[in-house]
XYZ file of C-alpha atoms in Angstrom:
575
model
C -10.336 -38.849 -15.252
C -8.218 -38.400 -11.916
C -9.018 -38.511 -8.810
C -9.981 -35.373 -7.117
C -7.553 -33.812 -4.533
C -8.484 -33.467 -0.791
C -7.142 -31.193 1.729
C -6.802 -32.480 4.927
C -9.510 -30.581 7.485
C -7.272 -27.074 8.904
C -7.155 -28.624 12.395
C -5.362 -31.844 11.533
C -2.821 -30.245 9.530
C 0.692 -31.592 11.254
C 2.891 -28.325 11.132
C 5.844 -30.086 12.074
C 5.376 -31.890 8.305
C 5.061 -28.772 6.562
C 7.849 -28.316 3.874
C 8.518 -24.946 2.430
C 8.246 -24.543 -1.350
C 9.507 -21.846 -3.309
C 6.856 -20.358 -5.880
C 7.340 -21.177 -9.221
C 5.422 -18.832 -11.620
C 5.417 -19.013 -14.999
C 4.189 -16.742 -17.348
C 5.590 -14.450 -20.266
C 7.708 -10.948 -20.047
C 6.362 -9.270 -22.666
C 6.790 -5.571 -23.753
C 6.121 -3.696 -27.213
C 4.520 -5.292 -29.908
C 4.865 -8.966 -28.232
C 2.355 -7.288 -25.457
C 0.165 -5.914 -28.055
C -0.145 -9.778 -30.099
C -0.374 -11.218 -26.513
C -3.565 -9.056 -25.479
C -5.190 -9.671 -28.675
C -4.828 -13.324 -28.245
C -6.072 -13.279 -24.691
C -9.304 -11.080 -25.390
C -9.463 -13.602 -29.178
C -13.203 -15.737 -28.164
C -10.963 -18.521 -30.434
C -7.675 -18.571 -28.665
C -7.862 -16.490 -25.593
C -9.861 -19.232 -23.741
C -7.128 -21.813 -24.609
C -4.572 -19.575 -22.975
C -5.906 -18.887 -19.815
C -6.522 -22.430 -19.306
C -2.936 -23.252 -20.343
C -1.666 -20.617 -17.827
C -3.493 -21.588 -15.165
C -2.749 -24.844 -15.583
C 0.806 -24.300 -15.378
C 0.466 -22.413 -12.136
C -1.305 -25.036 -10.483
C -4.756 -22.432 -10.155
C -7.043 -25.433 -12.073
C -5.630 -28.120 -9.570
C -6.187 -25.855 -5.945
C -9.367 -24.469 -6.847
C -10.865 -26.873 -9.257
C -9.872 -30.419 -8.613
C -9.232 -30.065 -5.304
C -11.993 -30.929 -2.408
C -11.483 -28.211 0.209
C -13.120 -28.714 3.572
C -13.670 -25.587 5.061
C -16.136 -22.878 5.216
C -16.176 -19.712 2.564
C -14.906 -16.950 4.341
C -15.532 -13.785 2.573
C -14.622 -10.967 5.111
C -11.844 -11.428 7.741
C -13.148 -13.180 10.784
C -10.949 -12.686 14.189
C -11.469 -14.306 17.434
C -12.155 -11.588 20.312
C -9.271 -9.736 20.930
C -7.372 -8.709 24.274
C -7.380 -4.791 24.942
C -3.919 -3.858 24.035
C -1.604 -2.620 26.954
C 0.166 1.171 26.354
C -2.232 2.655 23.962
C -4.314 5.439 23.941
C -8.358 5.150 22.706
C -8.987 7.785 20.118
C -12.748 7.553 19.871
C -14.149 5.983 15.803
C -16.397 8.339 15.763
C -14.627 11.398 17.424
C -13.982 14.456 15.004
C -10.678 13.970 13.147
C -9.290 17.531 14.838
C -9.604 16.146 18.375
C -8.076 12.680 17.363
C -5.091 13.801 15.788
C -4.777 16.167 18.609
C -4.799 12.863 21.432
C -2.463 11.426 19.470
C -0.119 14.210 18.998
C -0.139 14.129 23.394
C 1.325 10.581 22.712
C 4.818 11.309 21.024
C 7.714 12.998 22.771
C 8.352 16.420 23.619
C 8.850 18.018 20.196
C 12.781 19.169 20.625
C 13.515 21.703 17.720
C 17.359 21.524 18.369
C 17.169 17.883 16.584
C 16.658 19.743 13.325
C 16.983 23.406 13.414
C 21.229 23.117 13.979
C 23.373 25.914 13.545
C 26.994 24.510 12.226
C 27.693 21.212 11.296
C 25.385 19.556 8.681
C 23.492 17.436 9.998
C 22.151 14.001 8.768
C 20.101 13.533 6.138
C 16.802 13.138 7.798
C 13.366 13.826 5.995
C 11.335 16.325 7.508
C 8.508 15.714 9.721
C 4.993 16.935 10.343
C 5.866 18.490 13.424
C 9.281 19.923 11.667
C 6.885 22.046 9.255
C 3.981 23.292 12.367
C 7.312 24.335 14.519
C 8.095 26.409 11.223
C 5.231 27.736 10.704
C 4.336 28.647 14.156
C 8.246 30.504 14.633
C 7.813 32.543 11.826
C 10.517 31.020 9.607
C 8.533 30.268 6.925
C 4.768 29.784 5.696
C 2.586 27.195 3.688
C 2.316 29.692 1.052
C 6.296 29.502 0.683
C 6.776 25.969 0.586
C 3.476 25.899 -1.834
C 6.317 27.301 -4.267
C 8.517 25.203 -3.609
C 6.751 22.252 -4.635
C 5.081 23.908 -7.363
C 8.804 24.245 -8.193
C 9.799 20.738 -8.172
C 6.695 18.731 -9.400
C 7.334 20.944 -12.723
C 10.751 20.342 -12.193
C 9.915 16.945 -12.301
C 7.124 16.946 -15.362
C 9.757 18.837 -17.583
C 12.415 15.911 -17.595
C 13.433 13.422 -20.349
C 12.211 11.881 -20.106
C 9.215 13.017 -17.937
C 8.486 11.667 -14.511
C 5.221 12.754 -13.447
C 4.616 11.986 -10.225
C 0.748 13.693 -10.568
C -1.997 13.214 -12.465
C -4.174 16.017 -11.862
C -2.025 19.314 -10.800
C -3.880 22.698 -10.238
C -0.761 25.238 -9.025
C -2.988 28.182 -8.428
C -5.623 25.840 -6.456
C -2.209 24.947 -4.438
C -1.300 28.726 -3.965
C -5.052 29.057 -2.612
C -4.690 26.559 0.238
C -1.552 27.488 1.209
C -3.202 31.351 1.681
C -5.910 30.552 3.250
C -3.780 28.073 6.113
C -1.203 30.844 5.925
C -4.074 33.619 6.908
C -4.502 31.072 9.640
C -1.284 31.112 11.185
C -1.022 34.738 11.141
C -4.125 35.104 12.719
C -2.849 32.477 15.585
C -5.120 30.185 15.204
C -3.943 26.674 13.049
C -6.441 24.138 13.246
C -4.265 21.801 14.102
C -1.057 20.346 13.679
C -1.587 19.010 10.356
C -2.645 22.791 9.262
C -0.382 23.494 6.189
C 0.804 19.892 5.811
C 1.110 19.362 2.178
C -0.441 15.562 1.262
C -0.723 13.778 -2.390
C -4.222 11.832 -3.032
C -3.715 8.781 -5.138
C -5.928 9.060 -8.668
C -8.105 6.411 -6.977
C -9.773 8.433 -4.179
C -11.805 11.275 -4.298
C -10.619 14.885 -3.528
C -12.897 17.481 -4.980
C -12.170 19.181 -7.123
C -10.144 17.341 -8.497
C -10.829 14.192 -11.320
C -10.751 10.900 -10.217
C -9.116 9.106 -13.230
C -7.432 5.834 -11.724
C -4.829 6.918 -14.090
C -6.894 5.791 -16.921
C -7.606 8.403 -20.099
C -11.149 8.205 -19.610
C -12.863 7.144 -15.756
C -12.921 10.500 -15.020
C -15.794 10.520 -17.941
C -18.236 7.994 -17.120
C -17.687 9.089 -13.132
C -17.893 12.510 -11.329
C -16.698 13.463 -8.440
C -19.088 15.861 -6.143
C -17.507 15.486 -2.888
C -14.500 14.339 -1.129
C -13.748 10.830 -0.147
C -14.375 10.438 3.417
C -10.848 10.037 4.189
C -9.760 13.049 2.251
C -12.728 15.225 4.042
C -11.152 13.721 7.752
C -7.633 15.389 6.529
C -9.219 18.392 4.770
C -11.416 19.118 8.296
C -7.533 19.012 9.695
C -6.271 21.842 7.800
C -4.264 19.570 5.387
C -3.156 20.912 1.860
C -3.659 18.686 -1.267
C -1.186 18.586 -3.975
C -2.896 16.858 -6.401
C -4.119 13.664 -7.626
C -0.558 11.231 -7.682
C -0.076 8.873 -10.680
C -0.519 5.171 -9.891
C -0.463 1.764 -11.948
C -3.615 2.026 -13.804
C -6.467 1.303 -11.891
C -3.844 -0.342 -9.563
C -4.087 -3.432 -11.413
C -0.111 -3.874 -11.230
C 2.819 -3.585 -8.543
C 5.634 -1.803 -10.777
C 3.668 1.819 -11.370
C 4.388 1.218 -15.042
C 1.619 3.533 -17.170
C 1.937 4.462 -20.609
C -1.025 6.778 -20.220
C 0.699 9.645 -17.588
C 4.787 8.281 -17.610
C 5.874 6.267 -15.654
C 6.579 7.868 -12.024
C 10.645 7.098 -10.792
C 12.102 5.836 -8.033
C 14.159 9.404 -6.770
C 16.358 6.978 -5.469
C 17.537 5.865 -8.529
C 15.857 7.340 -11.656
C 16.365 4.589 -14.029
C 13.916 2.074 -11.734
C 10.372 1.275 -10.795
C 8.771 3.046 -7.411
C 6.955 0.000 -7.154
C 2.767 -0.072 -7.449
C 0.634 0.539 -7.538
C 0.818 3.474 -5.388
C 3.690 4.937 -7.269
C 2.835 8.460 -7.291
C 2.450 9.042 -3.730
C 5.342 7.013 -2.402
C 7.414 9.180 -5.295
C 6.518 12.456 -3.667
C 6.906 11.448 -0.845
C 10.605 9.718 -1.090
C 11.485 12.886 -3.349
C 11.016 14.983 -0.268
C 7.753 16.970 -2.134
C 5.380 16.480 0.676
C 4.956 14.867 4.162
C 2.344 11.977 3.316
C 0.366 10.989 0.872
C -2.728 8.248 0.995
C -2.724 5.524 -1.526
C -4.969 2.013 -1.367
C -2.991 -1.294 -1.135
C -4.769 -4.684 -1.911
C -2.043 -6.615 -2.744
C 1.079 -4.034 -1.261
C 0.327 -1.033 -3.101
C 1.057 1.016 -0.433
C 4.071 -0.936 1.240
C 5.456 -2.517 -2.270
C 5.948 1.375 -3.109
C 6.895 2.594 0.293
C 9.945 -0.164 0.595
C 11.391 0.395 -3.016
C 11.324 4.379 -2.078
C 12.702 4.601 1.214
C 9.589 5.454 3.207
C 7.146 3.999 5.240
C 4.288 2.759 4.179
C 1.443 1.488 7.067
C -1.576 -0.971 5.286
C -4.699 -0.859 7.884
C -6.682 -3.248 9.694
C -9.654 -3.912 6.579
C -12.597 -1.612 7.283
C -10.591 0.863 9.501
C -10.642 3.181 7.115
C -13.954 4.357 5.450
C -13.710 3.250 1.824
C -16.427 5.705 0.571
C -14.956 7.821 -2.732
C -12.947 5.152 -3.586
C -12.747 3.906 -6.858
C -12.158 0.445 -5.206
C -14.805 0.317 -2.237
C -16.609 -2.534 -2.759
C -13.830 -5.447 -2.726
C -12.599 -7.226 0.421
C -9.305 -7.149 0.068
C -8.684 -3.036 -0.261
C -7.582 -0.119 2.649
C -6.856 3.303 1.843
C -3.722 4.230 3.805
C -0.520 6.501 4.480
C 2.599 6.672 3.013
C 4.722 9.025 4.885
C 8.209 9.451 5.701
C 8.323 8.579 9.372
C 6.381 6.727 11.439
C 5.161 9.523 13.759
C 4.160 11.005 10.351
C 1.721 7.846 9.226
C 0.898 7.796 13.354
C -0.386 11.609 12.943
C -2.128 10.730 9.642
C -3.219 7.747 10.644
C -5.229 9.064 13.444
C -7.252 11.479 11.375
C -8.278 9.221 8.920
C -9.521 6.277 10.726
C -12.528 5.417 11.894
C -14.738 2.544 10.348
C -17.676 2.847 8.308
C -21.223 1.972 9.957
C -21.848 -1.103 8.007
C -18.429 -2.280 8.752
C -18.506 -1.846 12.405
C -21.649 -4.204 12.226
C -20.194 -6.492 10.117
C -16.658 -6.791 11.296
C -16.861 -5.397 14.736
C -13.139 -3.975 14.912
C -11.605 -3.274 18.503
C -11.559 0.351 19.707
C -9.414 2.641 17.643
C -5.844 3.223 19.548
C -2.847 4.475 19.012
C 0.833 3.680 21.500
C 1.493 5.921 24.180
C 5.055 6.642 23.368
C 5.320 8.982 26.854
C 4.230 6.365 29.180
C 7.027 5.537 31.592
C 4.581 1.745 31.762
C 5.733 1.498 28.088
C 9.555 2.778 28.484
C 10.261 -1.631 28.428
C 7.312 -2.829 26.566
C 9.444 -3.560 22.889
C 11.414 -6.490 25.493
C 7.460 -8.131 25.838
C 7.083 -8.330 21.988
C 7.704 -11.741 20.607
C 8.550 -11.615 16.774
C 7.774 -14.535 14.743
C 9.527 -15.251 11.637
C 9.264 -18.165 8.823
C 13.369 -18.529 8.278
C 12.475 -20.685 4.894
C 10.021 -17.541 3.525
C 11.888 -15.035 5.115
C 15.529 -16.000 2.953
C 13.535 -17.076 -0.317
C 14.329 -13.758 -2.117
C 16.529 -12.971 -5.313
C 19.145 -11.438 -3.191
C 20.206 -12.836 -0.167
C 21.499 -9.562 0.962
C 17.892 -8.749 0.925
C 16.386 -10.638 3.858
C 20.267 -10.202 5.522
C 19.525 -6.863 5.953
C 16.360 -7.703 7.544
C 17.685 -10.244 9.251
C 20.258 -7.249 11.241
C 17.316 -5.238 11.369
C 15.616 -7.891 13.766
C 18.949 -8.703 15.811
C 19.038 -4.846 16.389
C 16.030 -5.000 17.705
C 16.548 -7.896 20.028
C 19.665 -6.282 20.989
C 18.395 -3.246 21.583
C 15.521 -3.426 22.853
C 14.716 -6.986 24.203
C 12.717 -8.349 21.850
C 12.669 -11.971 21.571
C 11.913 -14.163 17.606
C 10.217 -17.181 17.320
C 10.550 -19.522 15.038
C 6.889 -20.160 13.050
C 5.608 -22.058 10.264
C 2.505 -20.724 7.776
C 1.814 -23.217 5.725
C -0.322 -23.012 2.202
C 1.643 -19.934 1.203
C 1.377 -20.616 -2.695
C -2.600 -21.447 -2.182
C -2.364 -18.150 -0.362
C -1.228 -16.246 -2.981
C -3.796 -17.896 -5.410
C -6.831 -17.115 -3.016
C -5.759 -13.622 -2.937
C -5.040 -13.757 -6.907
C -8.668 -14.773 -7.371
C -10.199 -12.548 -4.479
C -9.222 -9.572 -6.132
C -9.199 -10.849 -9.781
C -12.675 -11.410 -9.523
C -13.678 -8.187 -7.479
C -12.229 -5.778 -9.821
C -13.246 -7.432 -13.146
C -17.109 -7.235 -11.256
C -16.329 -3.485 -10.825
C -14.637 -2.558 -14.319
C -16.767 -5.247 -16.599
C -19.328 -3.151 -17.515
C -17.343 -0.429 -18.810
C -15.347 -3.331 -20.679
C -18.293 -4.658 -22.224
C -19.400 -0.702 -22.689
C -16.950 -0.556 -25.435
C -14.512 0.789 -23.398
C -11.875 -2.038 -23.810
C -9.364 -0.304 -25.800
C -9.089 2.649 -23.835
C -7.453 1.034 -21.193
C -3.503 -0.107 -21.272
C -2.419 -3.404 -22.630
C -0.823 -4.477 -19.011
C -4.254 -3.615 -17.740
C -6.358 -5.456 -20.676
C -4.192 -8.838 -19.747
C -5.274 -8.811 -16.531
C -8.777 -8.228 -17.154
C -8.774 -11.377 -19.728
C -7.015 -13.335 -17.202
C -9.309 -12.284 -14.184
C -12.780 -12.557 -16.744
C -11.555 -16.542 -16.668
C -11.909 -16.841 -13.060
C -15.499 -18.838 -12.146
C -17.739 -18.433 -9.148
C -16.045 -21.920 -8.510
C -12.766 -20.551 -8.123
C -13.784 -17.758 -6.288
C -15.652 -20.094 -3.581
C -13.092 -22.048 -3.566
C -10.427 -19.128 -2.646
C -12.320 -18.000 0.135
C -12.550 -21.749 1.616
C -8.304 -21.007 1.494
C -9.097 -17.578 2.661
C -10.498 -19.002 6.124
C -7.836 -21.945 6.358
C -5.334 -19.030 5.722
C -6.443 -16.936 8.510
C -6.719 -20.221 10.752
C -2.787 -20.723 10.539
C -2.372 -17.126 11.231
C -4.094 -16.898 14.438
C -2.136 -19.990 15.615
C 0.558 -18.278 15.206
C -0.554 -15.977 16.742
C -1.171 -17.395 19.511
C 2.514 -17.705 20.222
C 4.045 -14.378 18.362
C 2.937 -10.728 18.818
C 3.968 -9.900 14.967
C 5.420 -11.608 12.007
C 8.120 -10.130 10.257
C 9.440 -10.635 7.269
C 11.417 -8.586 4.366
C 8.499 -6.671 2.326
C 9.522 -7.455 -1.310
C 11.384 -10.180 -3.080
C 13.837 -8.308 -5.211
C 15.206 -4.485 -4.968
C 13.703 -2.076 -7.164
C 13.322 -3.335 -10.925
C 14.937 -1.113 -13.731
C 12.254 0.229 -16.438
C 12.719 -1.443 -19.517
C 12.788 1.682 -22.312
C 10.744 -1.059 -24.544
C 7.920 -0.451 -22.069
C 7.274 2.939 -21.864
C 4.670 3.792 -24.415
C 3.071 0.465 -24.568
C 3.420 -0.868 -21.224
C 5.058 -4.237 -19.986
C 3.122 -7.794 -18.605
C 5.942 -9.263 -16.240
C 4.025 -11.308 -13.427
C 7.070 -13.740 -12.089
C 8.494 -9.752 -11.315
C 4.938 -8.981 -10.041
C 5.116 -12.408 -7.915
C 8.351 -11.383 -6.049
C 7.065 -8.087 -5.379
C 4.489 -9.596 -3.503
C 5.650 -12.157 -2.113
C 5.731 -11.333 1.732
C 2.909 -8.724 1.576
C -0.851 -10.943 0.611
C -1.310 -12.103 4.061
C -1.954 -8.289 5.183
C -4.833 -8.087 1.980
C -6.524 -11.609 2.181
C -6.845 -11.948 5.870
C -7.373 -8.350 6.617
C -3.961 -8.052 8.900
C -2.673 -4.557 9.496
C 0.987 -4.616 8.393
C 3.800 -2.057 7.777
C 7.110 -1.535 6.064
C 9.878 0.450 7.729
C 13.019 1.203 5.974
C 16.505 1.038 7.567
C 15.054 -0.369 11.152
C 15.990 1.158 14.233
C 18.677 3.913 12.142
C 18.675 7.293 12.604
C 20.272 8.099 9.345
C 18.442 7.764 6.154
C 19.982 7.453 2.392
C 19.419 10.904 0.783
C 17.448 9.733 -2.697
C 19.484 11.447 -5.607
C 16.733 13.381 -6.502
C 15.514 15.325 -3.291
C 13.511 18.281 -2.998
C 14.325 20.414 0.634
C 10.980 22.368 0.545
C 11.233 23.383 3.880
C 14.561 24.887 3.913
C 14.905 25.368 -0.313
């Protein structure tokens, strides 16, 4: 036998010996019937035990977790030192009501300056509507809710009637639609909105509540074995707002994948390009959103499902601070590695949002103690020069190891811009332990979900889910409480590197995905695909934000004012 592996104790770790590697994954691409003989090997009690081992093995998982004598504590919820009040922000109150916060927050953006939008002449360009595009509508009389309801009832069947079909939705009720969009529409006649996200139109992912609706997680059958009486909490914050639901969007199943790939509903498109992936496993919501069908949308992301989606789409996609949200009527509440979060099309958008969905649950507020709920003061004059304070720290070896080095070059002018612009200054960081990072996390929520969904699998309920979905389950089922102690000693040696860091950088930026948006093999489409060295560069920048708890965000096109029109666009607002 060898001898076992020892990390050196977090504090004596010498940064300046740190080497970047590259991740090297290996595992199969399979699609079709090579999927279907893969899964039944996996789940085979003869041969499926043999293969796990072989493929963790080859991804070094046995040697970190196993063989290897780690010296830290377990750390299974984020742990932060005390943290500074924040300079230019406004407190919004965790347990004010959702109206008054989204109303405080509103007092922090700009003067609202129709002109920008409402041109006579000239085109002007292509810019997604916003939130406060649609009240300033509403309020002038030149349209209502109940026309726009139309128009999107319009375009998702637009949409669903394709070849081949694009669903964006799982669960879509038009006439429920139409009777929202009255009642808000009553509202504004009557002169008195409830507030400015009265008549916003917002997609629910299939993994949060939103009564009436199912709750499916994009399976064929969860909707079955679990009922939904009430609202998520999140969902009742945005309901209490005056917001419109769509419907439940499509997602990965379960969002146990990053493509959006699901044999069950069709696989959702990127309205950028029709032939590719949205990304996952939010792929529904950043879909509709990107395709111009409604404002926001809130998805869950515990390993980028909300910002994977978000930066293949074109939109912005904001991943929360763990426990900022309440979790309750989630499919996925129980893990530590899951938010539920917007996906909008502008930042004010997922700022407006954002403020009428937060606010922690009571056991987490014990548990995690999270500073005071805040949003930035964007009218300040004290914050017209606060961007040249904000010290950006960026990895240069992670930040260029993509497939396409035009990729992190974009990024790359994005962050000059900045600088230029604005005064911002980037530091140069290392974060070591990336690749024992990304096995912590693999683990972390691995393990949680299989606890979740295992006794439904052993319920006989195996076969009703997809193949991708089945691989992963047979793959997490052959993680031990071993590896899952051991993943949370990485988790806190993880989070130690990060707060050095940050010690000297405000944020870390990097690109969020590996690769551009993947093209949809036709092979996978009823039968579903198993590609994890795709999965792996999908996620490659994003884990930190899941495993430690960090809030993070992708923005597209940094710091430009015009956006690429997707090819498929739906102007609901002016249709």
């Amino acid at each position: 036998m060898g001898k076992a592996r020892a990390m050196t104790p977090v504090e004596e770790v010498d940064l300046s010996a740190v080497r970047y590697q590259s991740p090297s994954l290996q595992a199969p691409h399979l699609t079709g019937f090579s999927l279907r003989a893969f899964v039944w090997l996996m789940e085979s009690p003869l041969f499926g035990r043999l293969l796990t081992s072989i493929l963790k093995s080859q991804n070094n998982i046995t040697r970190m977790l196993q063989d290897t004598v780690i010296p830290e504590r377990p750390m299974y919820l984020p742990e932060y030192p005390p943290q500074e009040p924040e300079q230019g922000v406004v407190l919004l109150g965790d347990d004010r009501d959702p109206v008054d916060r989204v109303e405080e927050a509103l007092h922090c953006l700009p003067p609202y300056d129709p002109s920008v939008r409402w041109l006579t002449g000239d085109k002007p360009p292509f810019l997604y509507w916003k939130i406060r595009d649609f009240a300033h509508a509403y309020r002038s009389g030149i349209t209502t809710p109940s026309v726009v309801a139309e128009h999107i009832i319009a375009g998702v069947e637009e949409w669903s009637n394709k070849k081949p079909p694009m669903p964006m939705l799982v669960y879509f009720n038009a006439d429920d639609l139409r009777k929202q969009a009255e009642a808000s529409t009553k509202r504004f006649q009557q002169g008195n909105p409830i507030s400015i996200l009265d008549g916003i139109f917002i997609a629910i992912k299939d993994d949060i509540d939103c009564f009436p609706y199912p709750s499916k997680g994009a399976t064929t059958f969860f909707d079955k074995i679990r009922y939904v009486e009430k609202d998520a909490v999140c969902v009742a914050r945005l309901r209490k707002c005056g917001v419109l639901f769509i419907g439940k969007a499509n997602m990965h199943e379960l969002g146990l994948g990053v493509t959006g790939n699901n044999p069950n509903y069709g696989t959702a498109r990127n309205p950028h390009s029709i032939d590719r992936y949205t990304g996952g496993s939010s792929s529904g919501p950043a879909a509709l959103v990107s395709s111009g069908l409604c404002s926001a949308a809130i998805g869950t992301d515990g390993g980028g499902s909300v910002r994977i989606p978000s930066s293949l789409c074109g939109i912005i996609g904001l991943k929360t601070t763990y426990g900022r949200t309440d979790m309750t009527g989630a499919l996925c509440d129980c893990g530590t590695v899951e938010v539920a979060s917007p996906l909008a099309a502008s930042v004010e958008d997922a700022l407006l949002v954002y403020s009428a969905i937060a606010g922690s649950r009571p056991m987490d507020k014990l548990t995690l103690r999270p500073s005071p709920l805040c949003v930035p003061n964007l009218v300040s004059p004290d914050n017209n020069n606060i961007l040249g304070l904000v010290k950006i720290g960026k990895y240069t070896e992670w930040f260029h190891d993509v497939s396409d080095r035009d990729i992190s070059n974009t990024c790359e002018d994005a962050l000059n811009l900045l600088c230029s612009s604005f005064g911002c200054q980037i530091e140069e960081i290392i974060l070591p332990e990336l690749e024992e990072m990304r096995t912590a996390h693999v683990v972390s929520i691995g393990t949680e979900s299989f606890c979740d969904l295992n006794p439904h699998y052993r319920a006989g309920k195996r076969t009703e889910f997809t193949l991708d979905t089945r691989t992963s389950l047979a793959l997490f089922g052959s993680f031990t409480s071993t590896d899952y102690v051991a993943s949370q000693r990485i988790r806190r040696r993880i989070m130690y590197y990060h707060n050095e860091a940050f010690k000297k950088v405000d944020v870390i930026a990097t690109p969020t995905t590996g690769i551009t948006a993947p093209e949809i093999p036709q092979s996978s489409l009823k039968l579903g695909e198993s590609n994890y060295v795709v999965s792996a560069y999908l996620m490659r920048f994003v884990i930190a934000g899941n495993l430690l708890g960090l809030p993070a965000i992708t923005v597209p096109e940094l710091c430009l004012k015009k956006r690429k029109r997707p090819s498929t666009f739906h102007d609901i607002l002016n249709a």
